[in-house]
mmCIF file of C-alpha atoms and ligand atoms in Angstrom:
data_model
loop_
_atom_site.group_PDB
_atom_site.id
_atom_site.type_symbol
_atom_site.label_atom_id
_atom_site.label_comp_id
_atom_site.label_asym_id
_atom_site.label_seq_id
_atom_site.Cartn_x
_atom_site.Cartn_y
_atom_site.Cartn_z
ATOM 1 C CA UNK A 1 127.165 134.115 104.423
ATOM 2 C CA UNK A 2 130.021 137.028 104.350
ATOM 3 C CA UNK A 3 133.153 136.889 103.160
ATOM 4 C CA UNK A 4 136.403 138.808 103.571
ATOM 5 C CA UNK A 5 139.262 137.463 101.432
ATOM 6 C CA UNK A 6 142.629 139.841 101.978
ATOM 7 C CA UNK A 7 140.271 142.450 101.921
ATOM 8 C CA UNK A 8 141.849 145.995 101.938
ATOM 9 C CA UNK A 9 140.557 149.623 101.640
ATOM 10 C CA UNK A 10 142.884 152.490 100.807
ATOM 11 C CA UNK A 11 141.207 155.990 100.863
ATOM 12 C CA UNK A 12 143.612 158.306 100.136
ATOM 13 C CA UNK A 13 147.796 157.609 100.515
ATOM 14 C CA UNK A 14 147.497 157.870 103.523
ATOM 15 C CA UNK A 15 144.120 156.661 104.602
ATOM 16 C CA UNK A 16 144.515 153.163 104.894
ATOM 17 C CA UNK A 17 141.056 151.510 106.466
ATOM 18 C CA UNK A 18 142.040 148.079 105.764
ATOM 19 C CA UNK A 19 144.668 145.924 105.500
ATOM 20 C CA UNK A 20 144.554 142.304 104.391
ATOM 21 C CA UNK A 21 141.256 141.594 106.160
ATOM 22 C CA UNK A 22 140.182 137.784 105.407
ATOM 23 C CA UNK A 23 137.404 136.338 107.872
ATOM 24 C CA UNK A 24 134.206 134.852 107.215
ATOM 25 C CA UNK A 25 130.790 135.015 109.302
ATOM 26 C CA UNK A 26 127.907 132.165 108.640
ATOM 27 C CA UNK A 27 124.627 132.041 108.565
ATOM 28 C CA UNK A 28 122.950 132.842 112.086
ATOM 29 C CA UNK A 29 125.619 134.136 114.001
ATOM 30 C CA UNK A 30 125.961 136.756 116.088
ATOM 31 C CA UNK A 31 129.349 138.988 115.553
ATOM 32 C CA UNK A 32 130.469 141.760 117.857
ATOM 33 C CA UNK A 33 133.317 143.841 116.183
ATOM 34 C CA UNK A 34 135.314 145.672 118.107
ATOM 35 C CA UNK A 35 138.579 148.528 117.867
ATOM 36 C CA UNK A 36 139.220 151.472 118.725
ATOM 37 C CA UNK A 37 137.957 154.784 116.374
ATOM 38 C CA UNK A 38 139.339 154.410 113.444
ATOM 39 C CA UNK A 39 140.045 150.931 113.800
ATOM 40 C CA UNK A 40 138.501 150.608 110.323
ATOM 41 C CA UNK A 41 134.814 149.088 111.523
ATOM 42 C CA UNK A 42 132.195 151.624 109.376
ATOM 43 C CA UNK A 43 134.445 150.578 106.800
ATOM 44 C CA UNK A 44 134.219 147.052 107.304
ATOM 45 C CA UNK A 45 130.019 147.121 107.383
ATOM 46 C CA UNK A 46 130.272 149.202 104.170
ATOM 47 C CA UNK A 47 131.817 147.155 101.683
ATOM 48 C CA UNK A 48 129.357 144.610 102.859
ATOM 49 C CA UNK A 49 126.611 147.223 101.673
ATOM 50 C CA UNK A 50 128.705 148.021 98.255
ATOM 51 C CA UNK A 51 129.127 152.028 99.875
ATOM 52 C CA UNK A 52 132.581 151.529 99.368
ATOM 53 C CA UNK A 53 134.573 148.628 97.540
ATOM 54 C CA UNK A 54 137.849 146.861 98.156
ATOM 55 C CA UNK A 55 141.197 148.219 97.082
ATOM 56 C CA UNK A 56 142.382 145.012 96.370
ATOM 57 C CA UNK A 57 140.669 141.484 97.637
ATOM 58 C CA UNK A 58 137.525 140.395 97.647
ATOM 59 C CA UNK A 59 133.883 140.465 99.553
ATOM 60 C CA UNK A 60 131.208 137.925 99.164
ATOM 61 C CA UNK A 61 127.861 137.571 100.679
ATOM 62 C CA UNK A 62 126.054 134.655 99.839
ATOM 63 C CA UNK A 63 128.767 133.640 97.533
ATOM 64 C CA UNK A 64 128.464 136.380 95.614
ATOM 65 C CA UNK A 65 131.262 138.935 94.919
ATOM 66 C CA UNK A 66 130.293 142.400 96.141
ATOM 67 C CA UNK A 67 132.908 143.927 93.985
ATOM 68 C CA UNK A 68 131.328 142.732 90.535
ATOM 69 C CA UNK A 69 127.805 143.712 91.223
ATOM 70 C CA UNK A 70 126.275 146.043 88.241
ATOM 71 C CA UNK A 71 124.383 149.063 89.672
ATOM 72 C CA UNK A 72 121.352 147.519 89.173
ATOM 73 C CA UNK A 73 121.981 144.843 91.363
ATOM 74 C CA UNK A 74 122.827 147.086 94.597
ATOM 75 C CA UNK A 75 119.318 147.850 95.495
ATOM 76 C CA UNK A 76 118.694 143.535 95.455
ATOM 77 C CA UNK A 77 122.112 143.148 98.013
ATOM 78 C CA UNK A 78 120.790 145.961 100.038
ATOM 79 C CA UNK A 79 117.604 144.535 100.571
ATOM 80 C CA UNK A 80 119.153 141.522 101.958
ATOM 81 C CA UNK A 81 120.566 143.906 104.454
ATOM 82 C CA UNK A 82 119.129 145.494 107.583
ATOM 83 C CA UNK A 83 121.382 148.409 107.950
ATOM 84 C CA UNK A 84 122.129 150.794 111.002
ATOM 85 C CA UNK A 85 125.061 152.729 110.321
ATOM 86 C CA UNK A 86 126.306 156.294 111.844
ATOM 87 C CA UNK A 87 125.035 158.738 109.217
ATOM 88 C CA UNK A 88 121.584 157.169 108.749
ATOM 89 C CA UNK A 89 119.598 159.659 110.764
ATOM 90 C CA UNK A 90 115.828 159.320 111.382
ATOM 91 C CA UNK A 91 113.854 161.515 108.960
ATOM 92 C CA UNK A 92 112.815 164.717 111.868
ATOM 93 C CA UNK A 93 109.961 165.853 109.466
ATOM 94 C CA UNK A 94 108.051 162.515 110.130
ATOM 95 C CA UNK A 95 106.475 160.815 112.244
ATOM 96 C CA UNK A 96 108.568 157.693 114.206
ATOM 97 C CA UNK A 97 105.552 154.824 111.801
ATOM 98 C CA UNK A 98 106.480 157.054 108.789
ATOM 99 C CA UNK A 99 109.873 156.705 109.190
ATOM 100 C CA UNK A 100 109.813 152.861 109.026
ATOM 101 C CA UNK A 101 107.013 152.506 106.406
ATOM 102 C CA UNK A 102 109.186 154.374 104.078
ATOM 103 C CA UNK A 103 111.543 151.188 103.234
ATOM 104 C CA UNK A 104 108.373 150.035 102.192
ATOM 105 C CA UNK A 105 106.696 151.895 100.109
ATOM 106 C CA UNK A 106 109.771 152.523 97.981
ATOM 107 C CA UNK A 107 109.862 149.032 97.470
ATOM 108 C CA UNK A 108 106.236 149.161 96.399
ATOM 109 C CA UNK A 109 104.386 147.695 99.543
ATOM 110 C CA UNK A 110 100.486 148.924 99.475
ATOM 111 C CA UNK A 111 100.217 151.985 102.244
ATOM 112 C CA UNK A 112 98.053 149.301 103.972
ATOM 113 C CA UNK A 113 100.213 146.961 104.692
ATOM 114 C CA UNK A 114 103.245 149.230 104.759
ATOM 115 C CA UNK A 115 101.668 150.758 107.872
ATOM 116 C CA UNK A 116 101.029 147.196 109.364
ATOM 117 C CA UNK A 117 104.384 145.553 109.006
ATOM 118 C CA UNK A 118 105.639 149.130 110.075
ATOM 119 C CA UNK A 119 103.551 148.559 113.265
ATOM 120 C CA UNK A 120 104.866 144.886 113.663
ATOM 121 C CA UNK A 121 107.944 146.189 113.620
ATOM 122 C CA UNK A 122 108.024 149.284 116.239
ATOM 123 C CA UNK A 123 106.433 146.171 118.525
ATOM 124 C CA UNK A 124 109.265 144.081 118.528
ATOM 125 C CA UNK A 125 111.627 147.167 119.592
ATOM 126 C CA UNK A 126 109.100 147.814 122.075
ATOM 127 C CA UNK A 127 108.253 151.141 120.451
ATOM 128 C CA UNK A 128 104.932 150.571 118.921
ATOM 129 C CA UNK A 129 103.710 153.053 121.809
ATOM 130 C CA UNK A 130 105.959 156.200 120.314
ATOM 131 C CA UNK A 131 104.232 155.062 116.494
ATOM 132 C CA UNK A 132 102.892 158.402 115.965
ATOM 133 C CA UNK A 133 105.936 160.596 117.835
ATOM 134 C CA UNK A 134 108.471 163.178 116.158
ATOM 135 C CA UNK A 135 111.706 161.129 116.070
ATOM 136 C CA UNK A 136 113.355 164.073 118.125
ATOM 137 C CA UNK A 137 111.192 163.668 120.826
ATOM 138 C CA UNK A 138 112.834 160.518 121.586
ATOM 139 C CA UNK A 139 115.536 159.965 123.773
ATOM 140 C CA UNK A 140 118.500 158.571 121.860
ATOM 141 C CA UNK A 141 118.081 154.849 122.893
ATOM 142 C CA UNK A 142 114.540 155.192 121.360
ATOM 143 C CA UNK A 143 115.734 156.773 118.465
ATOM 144 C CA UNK A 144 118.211 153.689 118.023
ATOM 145 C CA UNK A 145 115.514 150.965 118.090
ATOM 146 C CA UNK A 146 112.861 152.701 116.194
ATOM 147 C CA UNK A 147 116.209 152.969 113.474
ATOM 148 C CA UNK A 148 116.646 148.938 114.414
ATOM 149 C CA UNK A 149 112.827 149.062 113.273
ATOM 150 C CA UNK A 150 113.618 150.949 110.125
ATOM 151 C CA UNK A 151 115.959 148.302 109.466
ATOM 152 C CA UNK A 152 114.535 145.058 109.504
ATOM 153 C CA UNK A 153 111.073 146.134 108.675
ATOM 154 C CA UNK A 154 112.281 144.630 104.386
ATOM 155 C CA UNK A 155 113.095 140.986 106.675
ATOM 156 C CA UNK A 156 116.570 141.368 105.913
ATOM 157 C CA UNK A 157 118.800 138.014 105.979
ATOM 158 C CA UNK A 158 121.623 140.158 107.678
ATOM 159 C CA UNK A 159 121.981 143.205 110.285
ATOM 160 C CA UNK A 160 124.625 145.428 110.445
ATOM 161 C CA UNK A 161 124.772 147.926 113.364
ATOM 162 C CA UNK A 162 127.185 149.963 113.292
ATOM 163 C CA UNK A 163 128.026 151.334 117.409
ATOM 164 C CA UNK A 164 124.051 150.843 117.712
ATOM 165 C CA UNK A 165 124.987 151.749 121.351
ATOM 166 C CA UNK A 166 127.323 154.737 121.355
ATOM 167 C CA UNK A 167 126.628 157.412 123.934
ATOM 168 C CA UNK A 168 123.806 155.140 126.058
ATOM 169 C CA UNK A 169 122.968 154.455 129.390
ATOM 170 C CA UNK A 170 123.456 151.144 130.390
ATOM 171 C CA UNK A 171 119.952 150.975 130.475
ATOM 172 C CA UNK A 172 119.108 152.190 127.151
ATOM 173 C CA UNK A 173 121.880 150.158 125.848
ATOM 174 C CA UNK A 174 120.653 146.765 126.812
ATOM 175 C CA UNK A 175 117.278 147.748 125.098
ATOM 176 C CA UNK A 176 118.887 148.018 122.022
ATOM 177 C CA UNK A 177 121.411 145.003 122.057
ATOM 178 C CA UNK A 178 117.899 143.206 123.412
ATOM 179 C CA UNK A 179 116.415 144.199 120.311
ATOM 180 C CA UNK A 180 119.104 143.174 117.781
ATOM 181 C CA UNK A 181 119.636 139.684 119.808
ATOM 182 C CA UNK A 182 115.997 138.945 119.340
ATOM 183 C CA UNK A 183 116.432 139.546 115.736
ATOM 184 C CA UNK A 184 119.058 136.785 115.686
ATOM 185 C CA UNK A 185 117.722 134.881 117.775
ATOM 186 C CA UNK A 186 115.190 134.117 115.097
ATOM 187 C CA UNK A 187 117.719 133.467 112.629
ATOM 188 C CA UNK A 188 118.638 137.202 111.414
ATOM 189 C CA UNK A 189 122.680 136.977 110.813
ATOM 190 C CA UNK A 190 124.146 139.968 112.769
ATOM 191 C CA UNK A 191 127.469 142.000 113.038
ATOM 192 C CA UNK A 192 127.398 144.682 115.287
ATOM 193 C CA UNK A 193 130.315 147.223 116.432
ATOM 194 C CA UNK A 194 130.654 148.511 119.698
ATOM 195 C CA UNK A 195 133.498 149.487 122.775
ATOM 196 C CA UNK A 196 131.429 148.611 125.521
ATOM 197 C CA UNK A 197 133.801 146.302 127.261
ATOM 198 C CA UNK A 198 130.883 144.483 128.952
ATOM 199 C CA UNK A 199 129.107 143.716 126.108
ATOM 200 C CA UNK A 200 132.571 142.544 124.362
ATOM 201 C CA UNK A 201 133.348 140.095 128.079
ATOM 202 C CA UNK A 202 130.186 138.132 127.024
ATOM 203 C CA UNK A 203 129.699 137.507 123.584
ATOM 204 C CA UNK A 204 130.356 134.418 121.588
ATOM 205 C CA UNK A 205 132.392 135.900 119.275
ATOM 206 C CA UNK A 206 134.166 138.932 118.950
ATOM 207 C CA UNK A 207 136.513 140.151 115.365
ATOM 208 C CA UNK A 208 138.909 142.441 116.940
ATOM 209 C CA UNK A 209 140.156 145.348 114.986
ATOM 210 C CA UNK A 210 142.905 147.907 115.122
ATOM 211 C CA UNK A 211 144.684 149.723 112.228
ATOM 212 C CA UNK A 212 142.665 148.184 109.703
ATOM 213 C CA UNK A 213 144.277 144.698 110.714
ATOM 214 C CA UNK A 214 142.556 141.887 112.298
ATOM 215 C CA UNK A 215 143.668 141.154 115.737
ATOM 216 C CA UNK A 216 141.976 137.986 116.468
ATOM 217 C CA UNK A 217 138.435 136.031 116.235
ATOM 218 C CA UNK A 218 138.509 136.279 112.529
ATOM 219 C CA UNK A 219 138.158 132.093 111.769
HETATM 220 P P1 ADP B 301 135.928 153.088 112.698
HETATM 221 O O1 ADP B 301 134.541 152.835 112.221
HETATM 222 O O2 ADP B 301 136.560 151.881 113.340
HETATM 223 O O3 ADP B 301 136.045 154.305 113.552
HETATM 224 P P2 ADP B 301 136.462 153.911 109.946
HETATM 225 O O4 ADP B 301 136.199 152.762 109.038
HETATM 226 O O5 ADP B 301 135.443 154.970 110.070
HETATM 227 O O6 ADP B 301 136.850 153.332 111.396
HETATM 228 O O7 ADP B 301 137.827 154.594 109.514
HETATM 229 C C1 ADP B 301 139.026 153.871 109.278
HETATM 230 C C2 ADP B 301 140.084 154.831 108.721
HETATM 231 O O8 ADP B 301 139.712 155.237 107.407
HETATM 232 C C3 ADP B 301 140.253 156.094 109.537
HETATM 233 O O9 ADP B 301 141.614 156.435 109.514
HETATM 234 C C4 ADP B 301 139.426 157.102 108.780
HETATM 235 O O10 ADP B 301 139.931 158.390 108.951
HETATM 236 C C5 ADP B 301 139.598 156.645 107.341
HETATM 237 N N1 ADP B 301 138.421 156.969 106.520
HETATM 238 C C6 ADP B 301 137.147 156.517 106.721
HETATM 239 N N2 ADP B 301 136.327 156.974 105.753
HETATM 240 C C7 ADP B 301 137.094 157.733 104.923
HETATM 241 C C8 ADP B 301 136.831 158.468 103.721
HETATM 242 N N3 ADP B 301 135.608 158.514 103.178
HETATM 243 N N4 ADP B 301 137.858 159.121 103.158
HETATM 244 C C9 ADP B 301 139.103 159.053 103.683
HETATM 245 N N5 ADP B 301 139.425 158.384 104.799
HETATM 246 C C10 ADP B 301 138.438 157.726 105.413
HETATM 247 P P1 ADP B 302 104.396 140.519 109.743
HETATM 248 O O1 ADP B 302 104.369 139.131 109.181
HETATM 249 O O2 ADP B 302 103.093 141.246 109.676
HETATM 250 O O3 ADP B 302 105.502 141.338 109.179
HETATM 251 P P2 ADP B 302 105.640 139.540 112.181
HETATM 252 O O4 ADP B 302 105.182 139.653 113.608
HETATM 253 O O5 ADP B 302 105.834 138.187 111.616
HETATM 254 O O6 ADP B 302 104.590 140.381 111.328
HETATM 255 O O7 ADP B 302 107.001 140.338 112.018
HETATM 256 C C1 ADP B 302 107.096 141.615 112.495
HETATM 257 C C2 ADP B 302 108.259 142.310 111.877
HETATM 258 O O8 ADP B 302 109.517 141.801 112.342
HETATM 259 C C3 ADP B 302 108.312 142.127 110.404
HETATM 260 O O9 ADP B 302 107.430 142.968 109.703
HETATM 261 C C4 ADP B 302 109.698 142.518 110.165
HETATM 262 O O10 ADP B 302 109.742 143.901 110.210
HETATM 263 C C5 ADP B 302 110.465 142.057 111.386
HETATM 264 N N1 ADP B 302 111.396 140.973 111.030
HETATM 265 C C6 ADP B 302 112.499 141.152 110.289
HETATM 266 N N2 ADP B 302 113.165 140.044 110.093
HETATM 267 C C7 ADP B 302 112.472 139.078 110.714
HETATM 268 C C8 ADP B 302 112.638 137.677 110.848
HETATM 269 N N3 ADP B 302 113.666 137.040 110.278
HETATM 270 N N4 ADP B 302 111.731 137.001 111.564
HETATM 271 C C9 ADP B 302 110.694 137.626 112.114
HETATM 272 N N5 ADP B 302 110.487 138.939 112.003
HETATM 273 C C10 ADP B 302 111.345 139.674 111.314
#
């Protein structure tokens, strides 16, 4: 379902992200990535999103070369994906059900049934209680699964979370890897980044990272 082959990323000279990254992730699977900052993993998650393309090698998901995708076709491959990434913030000048209809009605949903789907979706991150809150009034493990909300509201084929768990309680944590492993465990395909070691000690599968090199898990 994605594809890395030799996959690298150059910034700058000397901003290398990537370096001959080849692995390949299937349908269903859950994927933790892990490295240290800087590692290269925001970079990984967006040249699956077409935010950034390959300096040399290619990316495929679904069989279908990132790289040579027109414009016009970037809005289709993103709606394939659910994505939770760093710099996507909540909208503060909305409510937490406004937030997630939003994907919506850009996509042309009636307001209708934008606001139900919205609803089914703050239920199965166990927010639908916080529906009409200010995102800042959340704590920051709220604000991460109403954003897990946001992002598979479309019924994407594929999540990417990118350190959905950074600066969490262990508590608040688990909520939110919850949340995502529900997602897959209904089929969703997911990649997710994170350091927490105990998270890493457990999973299935882990694609190490450091230096923009793979250091194991990639097959
Ligand atoms: P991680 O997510 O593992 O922390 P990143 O993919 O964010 O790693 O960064 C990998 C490397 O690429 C780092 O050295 C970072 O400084 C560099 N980098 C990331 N984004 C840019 C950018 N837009 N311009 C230049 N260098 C960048
Ligand atoms: P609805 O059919 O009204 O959307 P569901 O209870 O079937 O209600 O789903 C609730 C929400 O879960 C969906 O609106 C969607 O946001 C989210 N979701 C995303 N991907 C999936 C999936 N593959 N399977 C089930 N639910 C998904």
């Amino acid at each position: 379902m994605i594809e890395f082959q030799s996959v690298s990323k150059q910034y700058s000279a000397e901003a290398v992200a990537l370096r001959d990254v080849s692995l390949s992730v299937a349908k269903g699977e859950l994927v933790y990535l892990a490295g240290p900052s800087g590692a290269g993993k925001s970079t990984l998650f967006k040249m699956i999103a077409a935010i950034e393309r390959p300096t040399t090698g290619k990316v495929l998901v679904n069989g279908e070369d990132i790289g040579k995708l027109g414009k016009a076709a970037v809005p289709f491959l993103r709606r394939k994906l659910g994505l939770i990434l760093q710099e996507q913030r909540l909208l503060t000048d909305r409510s937490v059900l406004a937030n997630i209809m939003l994907p919506l009605l850009v996509t042309g949903a009636p307001k209708r049934e934008a606001e139900q789907r919205a609803r089914a979706a703050l239920d199965k991150v166990g927010m639908l209680d916080r529906a009409n809150a200010a995102p800042l009034e959340l704590s920051g493990g709220e604000q991460q699964r109403v954003a897990i909300a946001r992002a598979i509201v479309n019924r994407p084929q594929i999540i990417l979370a990118d350190e959905p768990t950074a600066n969490l309680d262990r508590a608040s944590a688990d909520k939110v890897l919850d949340a995502l492993r529900a997602f897959n465990a209904v089929g969703v395909t997911c990649m997710i980044s994170t350091h927490d070691e105990q998270v890493l000690a457990s999973a299935s599968r882990v694609i190490h990272l450091d230096h923009g090199q793979l250091a194991g898990g990639a097959a």
